[in-house]
Short mmCIF file of C-alpha atoms in Angstrom, two decimals:
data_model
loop_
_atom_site.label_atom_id
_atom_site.label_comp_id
_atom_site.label_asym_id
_atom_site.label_seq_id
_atom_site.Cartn_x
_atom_site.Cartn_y
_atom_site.Cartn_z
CA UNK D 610 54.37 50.41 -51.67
CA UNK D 611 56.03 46.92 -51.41
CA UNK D 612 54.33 44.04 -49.15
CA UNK D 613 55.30 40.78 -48.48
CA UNK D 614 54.11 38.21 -46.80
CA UNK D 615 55.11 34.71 -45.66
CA UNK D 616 53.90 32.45 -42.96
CA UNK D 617 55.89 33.18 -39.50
CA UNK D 618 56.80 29.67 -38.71
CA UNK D 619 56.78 25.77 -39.74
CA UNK D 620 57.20 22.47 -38.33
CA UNK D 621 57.93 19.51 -40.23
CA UNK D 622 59.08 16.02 -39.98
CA UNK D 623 62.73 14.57 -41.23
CA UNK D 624 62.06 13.07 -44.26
CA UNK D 625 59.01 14.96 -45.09
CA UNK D 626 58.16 17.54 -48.13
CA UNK D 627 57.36 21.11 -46.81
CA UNK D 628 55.94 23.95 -48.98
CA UNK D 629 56.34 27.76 -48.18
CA UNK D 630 54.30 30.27 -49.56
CA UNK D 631 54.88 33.82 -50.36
CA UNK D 632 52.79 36.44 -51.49
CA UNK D 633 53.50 39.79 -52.87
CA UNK D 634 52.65 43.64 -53.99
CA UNK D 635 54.87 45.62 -55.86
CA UNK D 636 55.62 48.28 -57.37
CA UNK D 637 57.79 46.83 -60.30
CA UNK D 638 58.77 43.17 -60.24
CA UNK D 639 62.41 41.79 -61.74
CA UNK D 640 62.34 38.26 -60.31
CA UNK D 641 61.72 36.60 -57.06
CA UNK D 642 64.61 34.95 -54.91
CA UNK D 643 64.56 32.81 -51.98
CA UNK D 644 67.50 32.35 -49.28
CA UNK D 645 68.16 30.65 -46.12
CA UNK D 646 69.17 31.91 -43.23
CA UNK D 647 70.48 29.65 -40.05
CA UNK D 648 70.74 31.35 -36.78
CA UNK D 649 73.40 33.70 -36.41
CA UNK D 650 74.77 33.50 -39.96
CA UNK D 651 74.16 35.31 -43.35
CA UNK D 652 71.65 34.23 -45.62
CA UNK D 653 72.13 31.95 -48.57
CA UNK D 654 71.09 31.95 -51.91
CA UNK D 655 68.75 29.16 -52.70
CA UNK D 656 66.80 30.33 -55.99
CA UNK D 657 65.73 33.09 -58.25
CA UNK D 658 62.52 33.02 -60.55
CA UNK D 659 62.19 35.97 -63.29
CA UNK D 660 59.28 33.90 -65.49
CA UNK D 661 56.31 31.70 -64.34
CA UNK D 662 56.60 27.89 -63.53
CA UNK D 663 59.05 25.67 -61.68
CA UNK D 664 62.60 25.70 -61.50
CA UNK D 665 63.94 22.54 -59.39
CA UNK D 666 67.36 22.55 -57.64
CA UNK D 667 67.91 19.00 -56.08
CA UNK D 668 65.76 18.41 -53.18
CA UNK D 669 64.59 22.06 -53.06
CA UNK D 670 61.97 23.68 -55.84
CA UNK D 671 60.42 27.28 -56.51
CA UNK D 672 57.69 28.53 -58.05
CA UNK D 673 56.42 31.70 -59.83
CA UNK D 674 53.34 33.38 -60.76
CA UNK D 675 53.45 36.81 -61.35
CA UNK D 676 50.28 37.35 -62.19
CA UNK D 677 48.82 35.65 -58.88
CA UNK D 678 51.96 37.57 -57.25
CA UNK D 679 52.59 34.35 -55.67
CA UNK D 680 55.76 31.49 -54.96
CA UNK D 681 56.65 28.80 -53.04
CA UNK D 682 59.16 27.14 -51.92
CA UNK D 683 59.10 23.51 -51.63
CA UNK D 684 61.56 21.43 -49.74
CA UNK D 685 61.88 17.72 -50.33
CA UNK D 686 63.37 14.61 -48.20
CA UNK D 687 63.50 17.24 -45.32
CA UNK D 688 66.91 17.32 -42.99
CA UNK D 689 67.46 18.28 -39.10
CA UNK D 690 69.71 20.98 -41.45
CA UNK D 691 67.25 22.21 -42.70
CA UNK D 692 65.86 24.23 -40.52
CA UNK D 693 66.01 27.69 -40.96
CA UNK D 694 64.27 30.62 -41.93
CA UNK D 695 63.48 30.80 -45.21
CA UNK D 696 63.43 34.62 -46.65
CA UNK D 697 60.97 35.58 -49.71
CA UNK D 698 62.77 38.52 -51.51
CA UNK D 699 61.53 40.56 -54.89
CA UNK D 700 63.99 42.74 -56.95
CA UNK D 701 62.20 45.56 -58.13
CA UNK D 702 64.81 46.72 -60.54
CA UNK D 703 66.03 49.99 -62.00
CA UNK D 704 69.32 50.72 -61.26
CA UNK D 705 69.81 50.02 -57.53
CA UNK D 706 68.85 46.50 -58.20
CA UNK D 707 66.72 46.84 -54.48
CA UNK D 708 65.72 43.54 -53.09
CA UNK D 709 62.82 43.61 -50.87
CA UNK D 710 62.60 41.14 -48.12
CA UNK D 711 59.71 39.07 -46.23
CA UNK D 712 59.69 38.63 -42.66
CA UNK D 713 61.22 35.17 -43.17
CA UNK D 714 59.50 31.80 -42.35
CA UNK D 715 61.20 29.48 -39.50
CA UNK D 716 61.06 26.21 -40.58
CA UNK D 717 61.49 23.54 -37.41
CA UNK D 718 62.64 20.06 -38.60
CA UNK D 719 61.66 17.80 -36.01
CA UNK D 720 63.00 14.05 -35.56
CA UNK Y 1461 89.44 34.92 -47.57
CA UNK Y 1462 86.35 34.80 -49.98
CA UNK Y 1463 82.89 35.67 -50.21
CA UNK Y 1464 82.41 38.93 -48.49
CA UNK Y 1465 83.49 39.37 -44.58
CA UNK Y 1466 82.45 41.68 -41.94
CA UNK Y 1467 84.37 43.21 -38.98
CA UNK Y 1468 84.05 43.16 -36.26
CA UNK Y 1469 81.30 40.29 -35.76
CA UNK Y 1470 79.53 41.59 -33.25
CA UNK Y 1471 79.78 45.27 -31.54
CA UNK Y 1472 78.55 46.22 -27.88
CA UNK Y 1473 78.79 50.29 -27.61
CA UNK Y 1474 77.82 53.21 -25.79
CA UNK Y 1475 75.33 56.12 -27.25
CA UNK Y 1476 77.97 58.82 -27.29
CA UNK Y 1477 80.77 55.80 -28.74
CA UNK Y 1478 81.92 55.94 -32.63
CA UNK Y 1479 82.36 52.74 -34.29
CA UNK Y 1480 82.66 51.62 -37.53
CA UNK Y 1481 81.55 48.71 -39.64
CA UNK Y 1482 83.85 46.96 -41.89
CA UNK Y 1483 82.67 44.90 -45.55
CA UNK Y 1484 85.00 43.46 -48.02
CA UNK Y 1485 84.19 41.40 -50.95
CA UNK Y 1486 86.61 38.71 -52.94
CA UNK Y 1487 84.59 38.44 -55.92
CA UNK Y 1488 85.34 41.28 -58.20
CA UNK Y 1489 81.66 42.66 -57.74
CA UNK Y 1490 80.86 46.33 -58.32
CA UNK Y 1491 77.87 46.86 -56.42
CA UNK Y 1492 77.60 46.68 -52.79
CA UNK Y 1493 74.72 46.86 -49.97
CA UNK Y 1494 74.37 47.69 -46.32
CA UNK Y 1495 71.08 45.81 -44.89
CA UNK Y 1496 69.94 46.15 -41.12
CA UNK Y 1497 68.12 42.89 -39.45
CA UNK Y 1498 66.19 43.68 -36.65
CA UNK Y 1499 64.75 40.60 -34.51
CA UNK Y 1500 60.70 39.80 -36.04
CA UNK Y 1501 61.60 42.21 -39.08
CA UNK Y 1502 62.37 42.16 -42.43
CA UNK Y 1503 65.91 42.77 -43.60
CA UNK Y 1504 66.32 46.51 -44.71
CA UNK Y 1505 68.20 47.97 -47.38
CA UNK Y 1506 70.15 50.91 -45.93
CA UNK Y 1507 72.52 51.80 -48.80
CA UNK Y 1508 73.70 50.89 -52.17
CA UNK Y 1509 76.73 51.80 -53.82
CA UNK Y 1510 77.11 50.96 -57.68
CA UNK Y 1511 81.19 51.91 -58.45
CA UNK Y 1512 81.80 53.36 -55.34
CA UNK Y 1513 78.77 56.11 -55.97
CA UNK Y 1514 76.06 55.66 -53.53
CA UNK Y 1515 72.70 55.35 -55.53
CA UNK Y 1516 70.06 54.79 -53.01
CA UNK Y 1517 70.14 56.04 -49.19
CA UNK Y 1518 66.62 54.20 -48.07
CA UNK Y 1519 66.24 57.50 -45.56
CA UNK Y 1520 68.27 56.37 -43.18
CA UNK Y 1521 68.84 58.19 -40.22
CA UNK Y 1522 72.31 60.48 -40.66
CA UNK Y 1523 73.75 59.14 -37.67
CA UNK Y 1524 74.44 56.21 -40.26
CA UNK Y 1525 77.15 57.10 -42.65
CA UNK Y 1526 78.55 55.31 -45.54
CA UNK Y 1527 81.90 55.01 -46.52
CA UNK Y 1528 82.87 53.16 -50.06
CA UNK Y 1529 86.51 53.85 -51.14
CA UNK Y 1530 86.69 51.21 -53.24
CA UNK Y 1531 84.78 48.72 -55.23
CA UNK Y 1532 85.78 45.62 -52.59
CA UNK Y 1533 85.56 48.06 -49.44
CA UNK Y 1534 82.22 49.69 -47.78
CA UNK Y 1535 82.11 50.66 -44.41
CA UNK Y 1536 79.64 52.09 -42.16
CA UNK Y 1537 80.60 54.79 -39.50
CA UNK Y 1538 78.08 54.50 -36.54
CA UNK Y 1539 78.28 57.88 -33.98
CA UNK Y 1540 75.51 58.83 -31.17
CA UNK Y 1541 73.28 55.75 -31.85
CA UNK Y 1542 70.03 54.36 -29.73
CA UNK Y 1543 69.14 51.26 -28.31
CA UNK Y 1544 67.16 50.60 -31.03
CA UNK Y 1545 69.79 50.45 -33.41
CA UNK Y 1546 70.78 47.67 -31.90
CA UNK Y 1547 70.86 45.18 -34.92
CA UNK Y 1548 72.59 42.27 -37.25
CA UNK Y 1549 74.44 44.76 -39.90
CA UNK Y 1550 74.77 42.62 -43.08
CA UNK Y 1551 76.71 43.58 -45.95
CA UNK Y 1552 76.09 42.47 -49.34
CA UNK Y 1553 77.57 43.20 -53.09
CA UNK Y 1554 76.85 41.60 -56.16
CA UNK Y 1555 77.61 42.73 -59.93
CA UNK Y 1556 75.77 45.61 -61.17
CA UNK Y 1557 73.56 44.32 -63.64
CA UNK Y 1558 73.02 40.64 -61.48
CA UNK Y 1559 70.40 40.57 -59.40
CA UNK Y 1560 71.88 37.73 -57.24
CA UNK Y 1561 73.62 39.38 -54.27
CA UNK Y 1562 75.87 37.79 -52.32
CA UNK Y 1563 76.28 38.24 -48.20
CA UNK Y 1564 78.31 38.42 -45.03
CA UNK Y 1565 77.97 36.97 -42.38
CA UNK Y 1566 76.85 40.29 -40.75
CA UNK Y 1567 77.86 42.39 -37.56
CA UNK Y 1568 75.66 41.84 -34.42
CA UNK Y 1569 75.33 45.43 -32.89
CA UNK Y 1570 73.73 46.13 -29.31
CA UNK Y 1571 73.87 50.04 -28.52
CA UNK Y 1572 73.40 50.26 -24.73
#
């Protein structure tokens, strides 16, 4: 079966570095994304990871390692706009390309 | 318009009402998703179609039913739902062999 898991909510201070951790089983792995998600509105695309290590997008970051089954998400210089939930997705492949999603983490920003 | 939209953007209806759910996507994709959010869950994928062929159908309950005409049109025809349907509806589509999807801005549903 797929699992994944993700903390259910953060708090954090403006101007702060947060990291959010995901952890997963499944049964056939094609890359890991992450998205946002504010209140109300559809989630964003924030990063994808298909090979272990770090890719770095401004003041946000991901991780990979597939053999842990394990990513993060780390957000630097943290913004009031920043918070959100933060969804954990894996692509399991084939031909239906099916992304399976976490619960999401709510990240609070606080002043 | 671009990205993908959804009509309407939110949807109050009866159990005995038919409604349907409206996607379109501006970005020449070829695959496109119907996911269901319910509040403390994970997002669900209800149905993929890859060139207007439905490929996956994640046992979804029939009084769901897809509609893809087109590659930039899916729809979902709602009929006899329960309160527990009552949902955010969010549409994605991406290209076939991408596994970046892109998404709408979703339908908020309440069945009463």
């Amino acid at each position: 079966g797929q699992n994944i898991d993700q903390p259910t909510e953060m708090t954090a201070t403006e101007g702060a570095i947060v990291q959010i951790n995901c952890t997963y089983q499944t049964s056939g792995f094609n890359g890991l994304f992450w998205y946002q998600q504010h209140a109300g509105e559809a989630p964003t695309f924030l990063s994808y990871n298909v090979l272990d290590g770090l890719e770095e997008k401004g003041r946000f970051s991901s991780f990979l390692s597939r053999s842990k089954g394990y990513s993060y998400l780390l957000l630097k210089e943290l913004q009031m706009k920043d918070s959100a939930s933060y969804l954990c997705a894996v692509i399991s492949g084939g031909s239906a390309r099916q992304l399976t999603f976490g619960s999401g983490t709510q990240l609070t920003v606080l002043p | 318009e671009t990205g993908v939209t959804q009509t309407p953007r939110h949807l109050v209806m009866g159990m005995t009402n038919k409604k349907s759910l409206k996607c379109e996507q501006h970005l020449g994709h070829n695959a496109m998703y119907w996911y269901k959010q319910s509040a403390k869950k994970p997002l669900e994928l209800m149905f993929v179609y890859n060139f207007k062929e439905q490929t996956e159908n994640n046992s979804v309950p029939s009084r769901f039913s897809p509609e893809c005409p087109n590659s930039s049109h899916l729809f979902l025809h709602l009929h006899t739902l329960q309160p527990e349907d009552s949902a955010l509806y969010l549409c994605a589509s991406s290209f076939r062999d991408s596994n970046e999807q892109f998404f709408g801005p979703g339908t908020r549903l309440t069945v009463l």
